[in-house]
Amino acid sequence: MNKKNKPVNRRPRNLAEWQTYLAPHSINIKHYLPQQGADNSELEIVCMLCGAEEKVPAANLVRRKKSNICKNCGCRQDYTTDNIQQLIEKHGGKLLAGEVTNKESVVRIRCACGAEKDKRAQDVRRRPGSCDSCRGERVRHTTLTNNNNLQTAQKVAAERGGRCLTETELVSVKDKLKWECGLGHTWKTSLESVSKQPGDLVPDVQC
């Protein structure tokens, strides 16, 4: 094989090597601006498949996957209805409506948590296994677990001669809990409300 036509197995260092590197991927070079240091050179390229043109530093271009050297073609391949649907279903969700042609395309999905949401294709790709609803619920679950509000309510009730009858462990200070005073009367109010009342544990309408 002629040395001139040998494939480039290292980073291209000049115009001829870049042409050899890019030709198999249907990329032509419109302009090549060499700089000191091969990675600092700049290329203006054109995709022969889609016609997209781009100016890109050599260092950035050489880091791209060979299947995605043209950013326009690469994005179109990544953001298709089939690809996004497969990604959603892989994480337990369902695509309900919408066609995907690019990263800004909006689709209607049913998340694995059951919530239905409109999401952009790029947001599906970033967080394919969750939506605002289930992420918010996870945050709430973590917060309530760390706060130990039920244990606090039980302690407050006991100190005031009554009981907190609620058994659900994850509660906020604003959730309505079930209380029982020393005389056996029961009612519902929040831990926040009880904490503001001085003295024995009694309902709003006293026993």
PDB file of C-alpha atoms in Angstrom:
ATOM      1  CA  MET A   1       0.000   0.000   0.000  1.00  0.00           C
ATOM      2  CA  ASN A   2       1.218   3.476  -0.844  1.00  0.00           C
ATOM      3  CA  LYS A   3       2.245   5.370   2.300  1.00  0.00           C
ATOM      4  CA  LYS A   4       0.170   8.319   1.165  1.00  0.00           C
ATOM      5  CA  ASN A   5      -3.018   6.234   1.205  1.00  0.00           C
ATOM      6  CA  LYS A   6      -2.427   4.432   4.482  1.00  0.00           C
ATOM      7  CA  PRO A   7      -5.228   4.938   7.026  1.00  0.00           C
ATOM      8  CA  VAL A   8      -4.459   7.264   9.921  1.00  0.00           C
ATOM      9  CA  ASN A   9      -4.119   5.274  13.154  1.00  0.00           C
ATOM     10  CA  ARG A  10      -3.095   8.230  15.309  1.00  0.00           C
ATOM     11  CA  ARG A  11      -4.444  11.735  15.680  1.00  0.00           C
ATOM     12  CA  PRO A  12      -4.390  13.545  12.321  1.00  0.00           C
ATOM     13  CA  ARG A  13      -1.683  16.201  12.190  1.00  0.00           C
ATOM     14  CA  ASN A  14      -2.207  17.891   8.836  1.00  0.00           C
ATOM     15  CA  LEU A  15      -4.772  18.454   6.089  1.00  0.00           C
ATOM     16  CA  ALA A  16      -3.977  15.239   4.216  1.00  0.00           C
ATOM     17  CA  GLU A  17      -4.312  13.115   7.352  1.00  0.00           C
ATOM     18  CA  TRP A  18      -7.596  14.807   8.280  1.00  0.00           C
ATOM     19  CA  GLN A  19      -8.973  14.120   4.812  1.00  0.00           C
ATOM     20  CA  THR A  20      -8.036  10.457   5.161  1.00  0.00           C
ATOM     21  CA  TYR A  21      -9.588  10.340   8.640  1.00  0.00           C
ATOM     22  CA  LEU A  22     -12.895  12.011   7.697  1.00  0.00           C
ATOM     23  CA  ALA A  23     -13.546  10.635   4.200  1.00  0.00           C
ATOM     24  CA  PRO A  24     -14.962   7.251   5.353  1.00  0.00           C
ATOM     25  CA  HIS A  25     -17.565   9.173   7.378  1.00  0.00           C
ATOM     26  CA  SER A  26     -18.781  11.268   4.418  1.00  0.00           C
ATOM     27  CA  ILE A  27     -17.179  14.433   5.806  1.00  0.00           C
ATOM     28  CA  ASN A  28     -15.392  16.908   3.546  1.00  0.00           C
ATOM     29  CA  ILE A  29     -13.077  19.690   4.681  1.00  0.00           C
ATOM     30  CA  LYS A  30     -13.954  23.146   3.354  1.00  0.00           C
ATOM     31  CA  HIS A  31     -11.163  24.928   5.168  1.00  0.00           C
ATOM     32  CA  TYR A  32      -8.242  23.887   7.346  1.00  0.00           C
ATOM     33  CA  LEU A  33      -6.469  26.416   9.555  1.00  0.00           C
ATOM     34  CA  PRO A  34      -3.266  24.927  10.996  1.00  0.00           C
ATOM     35  CA  GLN A  35      -1.996  26.182  14.336  1.00  0.00           C
ATOM     36  CA  GLN A  36       1.015  25.450  16.509  1.00  0.00           C
ATOM     37  CA  GLY A  37       0.164  22.081  17.986  1.00  0.00           C
ATOM     38  CA  ALA A  38      -2.041  19.754  15.925  1.00  0.00           C
ATOM     39  CA  ASP A  39      -4.920  19.821  18.437  1.00  0.00           C
ATOM     40  CA  ASN A  40      -5.161  23.608  18.172  1.00  0.00           C
ATOM     41  CA  SER A  41      -5.895  23.571  14.449  1.00  0.00           C
ATOM     42  CA  GLU A  42      -9.395  24.492  13.291  1.00  0.00           C
ATOM     43  CA  LEU A  43     -11.439  22.812  10.587  1.00  0.00           C
ATOM     44  CA  GLU A  44     -14.507  23.891   8.679  1.00  0.00           C
ATOM     45  CA  ILE A  45     -16.289  20.702   7.678  1.00  0.00           C
ATOM     46  CA  VAL A  46     -19.354  19.801   5.640  1.00  0.00           C
ATOM     47  CA  CYS A  47     -21.365  16.586   5.923  1.00  0.00           C
ATOM     48  CA  MET A  48     -22.059  15.047   2.505  1.00  0.00           C
ATOM     49  CA  LEU A  49     -25.115  13.228   3.893  1.00  0.00           C
ATOM     50  CA  CYS A  50     -27.106  16.097   5.402  1.00  0.00           C
ATOM     51  CA  GLY A  51     -25.244  19.174   4.139  1.00  0.00           C
ATOM     52  CA  ALA A  52     -24.573  20.546   7.633  1.00  0.00           C
ATOM     53  CA  GLU A  53     -21.523  22.784   7.980  1.00  0.00           C
ATOM     54  CA  GLU A  54     -19.546  23.399  11.144  1.00  0.00           C
ATOM     55  CA  LYS A  55     -16.376  25.038  12.392  1.00  0.00           C
ATOM     56  CA  VAL A  56     -14.737  22.875  15.020  1.00  0.00           C
ATOM     57  CA  PRO A  57     -11.338  22.697  16.781  1.00  0.00           C
ATOM     58  CA  ALA A  58      -9.305  19.628  15.876  1.00  0.00           C
ATOM     59  CA  ALA A  59      -9.127  18.576  19.538  1.00  0.00           C
ATOM     60  CA  ASN A  60     -12.939  18.476  19.771  1.00  0.00           C
ATOM     61  CA  LEU A  61     -13.430  16.727  16.452  1.00  0.00           C
ATOM     62  CA  VAL A  62     -11.051  13.883  17.199  1.00  0.00           C
ATOM     63  CA  ARG A  63     -12.866  13.144  20.486  1.00  0.00           C
ATOM     64  CA  ARG A  64     -16.212  12.546  18.792  1.00  0.00           C
ATOM     65  CA  LYS A  65     -17.460   9.036  18.277  1.00  0.00           C
ATOM     66  CA  LYS A  66     -16.919   8.025  14.681  1.00  0.00           C
ATOM     67  CA  SER A  67     -20.662   7.410  14.277  1.00  0.00           C
ATOM     68  CA  ASN A  68     -21.397  10.981  15.398  1.00  0.00           C
ATOM     69  CA  ILE A  69     -18.721  13.071  13.696  1.00  0.00           C
ATOM     70  CA  CYS A  70     -21.507  15.114  12.101  1.00  0.00           C
ATOM     71  CA  LYS A  71     -23.399  16.551  15.079  1.00  0.00           C
ATOM     72  CA  ASN A  72     -26.516  17.061  12.989  1.00  0.00           C
ATOM     73  CA  CYS A  73     -26.707  13.457  11.809  1.00  0.00           C
ATOM     74  CA  GLY A  74     -25.715  12.202  15.262  1.00  0.00           C
ATOM     75  CA  CYS A  75     -28.540  14.129  16.951  1.00  0.00           C
ATOM     76  CA  ARG A  76     -31.078  12.915  14.421  1.00  0.00           C
ATOM     77  CA  GLN A  77     -30.024   9.328  15.044  1.00  0.00           C
ATOM     78  CA  ASP A  78     -30.192   9.713  18.832  1.00  0.00           C
ATOM     79  CA  TYR A  79     -33.506  11.567  18.975  1.00  0.00           C
ATOM     80  CA  THR A  80     -36.056   9.420  17.199  1.00  0.00           C
ATOM     81  CA  THR A  81     -39.480   8.279  18.369  1.00  0.00           C
ATOM     82  CA  ASP A  82     -38.360   4.638  18.483  1.00  0.00           C
ATOM     83  CA  ASN A  83     -35.217   5.388  20.506  1.00  0.00           C
ATOM     84  CA  ILE A  84     -37.035   7.553  23.042  1.00  0.00           C
ATOM     85  CA  GLN A  85     -39.901   5.054  23.335  1.00  0.00           C
ATOM     86  CA  GLN A  86     -37.474   2.206  24.003  1.00  0.00           C
ATOM     87  CA  LEU A  87     -35.698   4.291  26.638  1.00  0.00           C
ATOM     88  CA  ILE A  88     -38.978   5.132  28.398  1.00  0.00           C
ATOM     89  CA  GLU A  89     -40.202   1.524  28.361  1.00  0.00           C
ATOM     90  CA  LYS A  90     -36.832   0.252  29.583  1.00  0.00           C
ATOM     91  CA  HIS A  91     -37.410   2.252  32.781  1.00  0.00           C
ATOM     92  CA  GLY A  92     -41.006   1.104  33.322  1.00  0.00           C
ATOM     93  CA  GLY A  93     -42.818   3.980  31.616  1.00  0.00           C
ATOM     94  CA  LYS A  94     -44.950   4.338  28.493  1.00  0.00           C
ATOM     95  CA  LEU A  95     -44.957   6.775  25.573  1.00  0.00           C
ATOM     96  CA  LEU A  96     -48.522   8.084  25.229  1.00  0.00           C
ATOM     97  CA  ALA A  97     -48.229  10.679  22.469  1.00  0.00           C
ATOM     98  CA  GLY A  98     -45.792  12.744  20.436  1.00  0.00           C
ATOM     99  CA  GLU A  99     -43.272  12.335  17.636  1.00  0.00           C
ATOM    100  CA  VAL A 100     -39.549  12.817  18.207  1.00  0.00           C
ATOM    101  CA  THR A 101     -37.444  14.508  15.537  1.00  0.00           C
ATOM    102  CA  ASN A 102     -34.898  16.332  17.709  1.00  0.00           C
ATOM    103  CA  LYS A 103     -33.951  16.953  21.333  1.00  0.00           C
ATOM    104  CA  GLU A 104     -36.590  19.686  21.747  1.00  0.00           C
ATOM    105  CA  SER A 105     -39.492  17.443  20.680  1.00  0.00           C
ATOM    106  CA  VAL A 106     -42.169  17.150  23.390  1.00  0.00           C
ATOM    107  CA  VAL A 107     -43.786  13.815  24.211  1.00  0.00           C
ATOM    108  CA  ARG A 108     -46.492  12.754  26.636  1.00  0.00           C
ATOM    109  CA  ILE A 109     -45.355   9.923  28.891  1.00  0.00           C
ATOM    110  CA  ARG A 110     -46.705   7.858  31.743  1.00  0.00           C
ATOM    111  CA  CYS A 111     -43.930   7.481  34.289  1.00  0.00           C
ATOM    112  CA  ALA A 112     -43.334   4.245  36.195  1.00  0.00           C
ATOM    113  CA  CYS A 113     -44.856   6.016  39.224  1.00  0.00           C
ATOM    114  CA  GLY A 114     -48.151   6.428  37.302  1.00  0.00           C
ATOM    115  CA  ALA A 115     -47.940  10.182  36.730  1.00  0.00           C
ATOM    116  CA  GLU A 116     -48.531  11.519  33.215  1.00  0.00           C
ATOM    117  CA  LYS A 117     -46.185  14.292  32.129  1.00  0.00           C
ATOM    118  CA  ASP A 118     -45.065  16.242  29.061  1.00  0.00           C
ATOM    119  CA  LYS A 119     -41.287  16.036  28.643  1.00  0.00           C
ATOM    120  CA  ARG A 120     -38.766  17.127  26.057  1.00  0.00           C
ATOM    121  CA  ALA A 121     -36.816  14.329  24.415  1.00  0.00           C
ATOM    122  CA  GLN A 122     -33.534  15.583  25.891  1.00  0.00           C
ATOM    123  CA  ASP A 123     -35.085  15.522  29.395  1.00  0.00           C
ATOM    124  CA  VAL A 124     -36.231  11.936  28.844  1.00  0.00           C
ATOM    125  CA  ARG A 125     -32.670  11.038  27.913  1.00  0.00           C
ATOM    126  CA  ARG A 126     -31.237  12.814  30.977  1.00  0.00           C
ATOM    127  CA  ARG A 127     -33.669  11.241  33.470  1.00  0.00           C
ATOM    128  CA  PRO A 128     -35.401   8.320  31.750  1.00  0.00           C
ATOM    129  CA  GLY A 129     -36.496   6.645  34.967  1.00  0.00           C
ATOM    130  CA  SER A 130     -38.260   9.468  36.780  1.00  0.00           C
ATOM    131  CA  CYS A 131     -40.508  12.525  36.528  1.00  0.00           C
ATOM    132  CA  ASP A 132     -41.072  15.586  38.704  1.00  0.00           C
ATOM    133  CA  SER A 133     -43.712  13.730  40.741  1.00  0.00           C
ATOM    134  CA  CYS A 134     -41.650  10.715  41.771  1.00  0.00           C
ATOM    135  CA  ARG A 135     -38.480  12.760  42.263  1.00  0.00           C
ATOM    136  CA  GLY A 136     -40.450  15.056  44.568  1.00  0.00           C
ATOM    137  CA  GLU A 137     -41.850  12.064  46.425  1.00  0.00           C
ATOM    138  CA  ARG A 138     -38.362  10.620  46.905  1.00  0.00           C
ATOM    139  CA  VAL A 139     -37.159  13.924  48.333  1.00  0.00           C
ATOM    140  CA  ARG A 140     -40.200  14.076  50.639  1.00  0.00           C
ATOM    141  CA  HIS A 141     -39.650  10.457  51.738  1.00  0.00           C
ATOM    142  CA  THR A 142     -36.005  11.148  52.583  1.00  0.00           C
ATOM    143  CA  THR A 143     -36.850  14.365  54.430  1.00  0.00           C
ATOM    144  CA  LEU A 144     -39.629  12.802  56.493  1.00  0.00           C
ATOM    145  CA  THR A 145     -37.502   9.771  57.310  1.00  0.00           C
ATOM    146  CA  ASN A 146     -34.755  12.018  58.647  1.00  0.00           C
ATOM    147  CA  ASN A 147     -37.143  14.259  60.622  1.00  0.00           C
ATOM    148  CA  ASN A 148     -38.738  11.475  62.741  1.00  0.00           C
ATOM    149  CA  ASN A 149     -41.936  13.525  63.126  1.00  0.00           C
ATOM    150  CA  LEU A 150     -44.059  10.594  64.313  1.00  0.00           C
ATOM    151  CA  GLN A 151     -41.672   9.849  67.170  1.00  0.00           C
ATOM    152  CA  THR A 152     -41.731  13.532  68.092  1.00  0.00           C
ATOM    153  CA  ALA A 153     -45.549  13.521  68.076  1.00  0.00           C
ATOM    154  CA  GLN A 154     -45.674  10.438  70.307  1.00  0.00           C
ATOM    155  CA  LYS A 155     -43.247  12.027  72.742  1.00  0.00           C
ATOM    156  CA  VAL A 156     -45.171  15.326  72.853  1.00  0.00           C
ATOM    157  CA  ALA A 157     -48.456  13.483  73.431  1.00  0.00           C
ATOM    158  CA  ALA A 158     -47.023  11.357  76.253  1.00  0.00           C
ATOM    159  CA  GLU A 159     -45.520  14.407  77.967  1.00  0.00           C
ATOM    160  CA  ARG A 160     -48.949  16.064  77.927  1.00  0.00           C
ATOM    161  CA  GLY A 161     -50.910  13.120  79.282  1.00  0.00           C
ATOM    162  CA  GLY A 162     -52.245  11.717  76.006  1.00  0.00           C
ATOM    163  CA  ARG A 163     -51.334   9.601  73.016  1.00  0.00           C
ATOM    164  CA  CYS A 164     -50.690   9.993  69.309  1.00  0.00           C
ATOM    165  CA  LEU A 165     -52.672   7.202  67.624  1.00  0.00           C
ATOM    166  CA  THR A 166     -51.345   7.672  64.091  1.00  0.00           C
ATOM    167  CA  GLU A 167     -49.262   4.717  62.916  1.00  0.00           C
ATOM    168  CA  THR A 168     -48.040   6.012  59.539  1.00  0.00           C
ATOM    169  CA  GLU A 169     -44.325   6.560  60.036  1.00  0.00           C
ATOM    170  CA  LEU A 170     -43.659   9.206  57.396  1.00  0.00           C
ATOM    171  CA  VAL A 171     -45.576  12.336  58.358  1.00  0.00           C
ATOM    172  CA  SER A 172     -44.877  16.045  58.129  1.00  0.00           C
ATOM    173  CA  VAL A 173     -45.521  18.624  60.839  1.00  0.00           C
ATOM    174  CA  LYS A 174     -48.540  19.813  58.825  1.00  0.00           C
ATOM    175  CA  ASP A 175     -50.176  16.398  58.296  1.00  0.00           C
ATOM    176  CA  LYS A 176     -53.339  15.700  60.294  1.00  0.00           C
ATOM    177  CA  LEU A 177     -52.544  13.101  62.962  1.00  0.00           C
ATOM    178  CA  LYS A 178     -54.940  11.309  65.290  1.00  0.00           C
ATOM    179  CA  TRP A 179     -54.631  12.264  68.969  1.00  0.00           C
ATOM    180  CA  GLU A 180     -56.195  11.034  72.211  1.00  0.00           C
ATOM    181  CA  CYS A 181     -56.366  13.096  75.382  1.00  0.00           C
ATOM    182  CA  GLY A 182     -56.187  11.733  78.948  1.00  0.00           C
ATOM    183  CA  LEU A 183     -60.004  11.442  79.055  1.00  0.00           C
ATOM    184  CA  GLY A 184     -60.149   9.245  75.949  1.00  0.00           C
ATOM    185  CA  HIS A 185     -61.422  11.856  73.483  1.00  0.00           C
ATOM    186  CA  THR A 186     -59.913  11.638  69.988  1.00  0.00           C
ATOM    187  CA  TRP A 187     -59.500  14.235  67.239  1.00  0.00           C
ATOM    188  CA  LYS A 188     -57.265  15.073  64.318  1.00  0.00           C
ATOM    189  CA  THR A 189     -54.851  17.959  64.036  1.00  0.00           C
ATOM    190  CA  SER A 190     -51.246  18.553  63.046  1.00  0.00           C
ATOM    191  CA  LEU A 191     -48.101  18.245  65.133  1.00  0.00           C
ATOM    192  CA  GLU A 192     -47.473  21.891  64.331  1.00  0.00           C
ATOM    193  CA  SER A 193     -50.812  22.880  65.892  1.00  0.00           C
ATOM    194  CA  VAL A 194     -50.298  20.741  69.002  1.00  0.00           C
ATOM    195  CA  SER A 195     -46.794  22.108  69.510  1.00  0.00           C
ATOM    196  CA  LYS A 196     -48.189  25.652  69.657  1.00  0.00           C
ATOM    197  CA  GLN A 197     -50.716  24.767  72.387  1.00  0.00           C
ATOM    198  CA  PRO A 198     -49.456  25.041  75.986  1.00  0.00           C
ATOM    199  CA  GLY A 199     -50.409  22.643  78.770  1.00  0.00           C
ATOM    200  CA  ASP A 200     -52.118  19.248  78.587  1.00  0.00           C
ATOM    201  CA  LEU A 201     -53.028  17.559  75.320  1.00  0.00           C
ATOM    202  CA  VAL A 202     -56.611  18.631  74.596  1.00  0.00           C
ATOM    203  CA  PRO A 203     -58.682  19.051  71.418  1.00  0.00           C
ATOM    204  CA  ASP A 204     -59.518  22.471  70.003  1.00  0.00           C
ATOM    205  CA  VAL A 205     -62.937  22.120  71.641  1.00  0.00           C
ATOM    206  CA  GLN A 206     -61.826  21.128  75.123  1.00  0.00           C
ATOM    207  CA  CYS A 207     -63.051  17.949  76.817  1.00  0.00           C
TER     208      CYS A 207
END
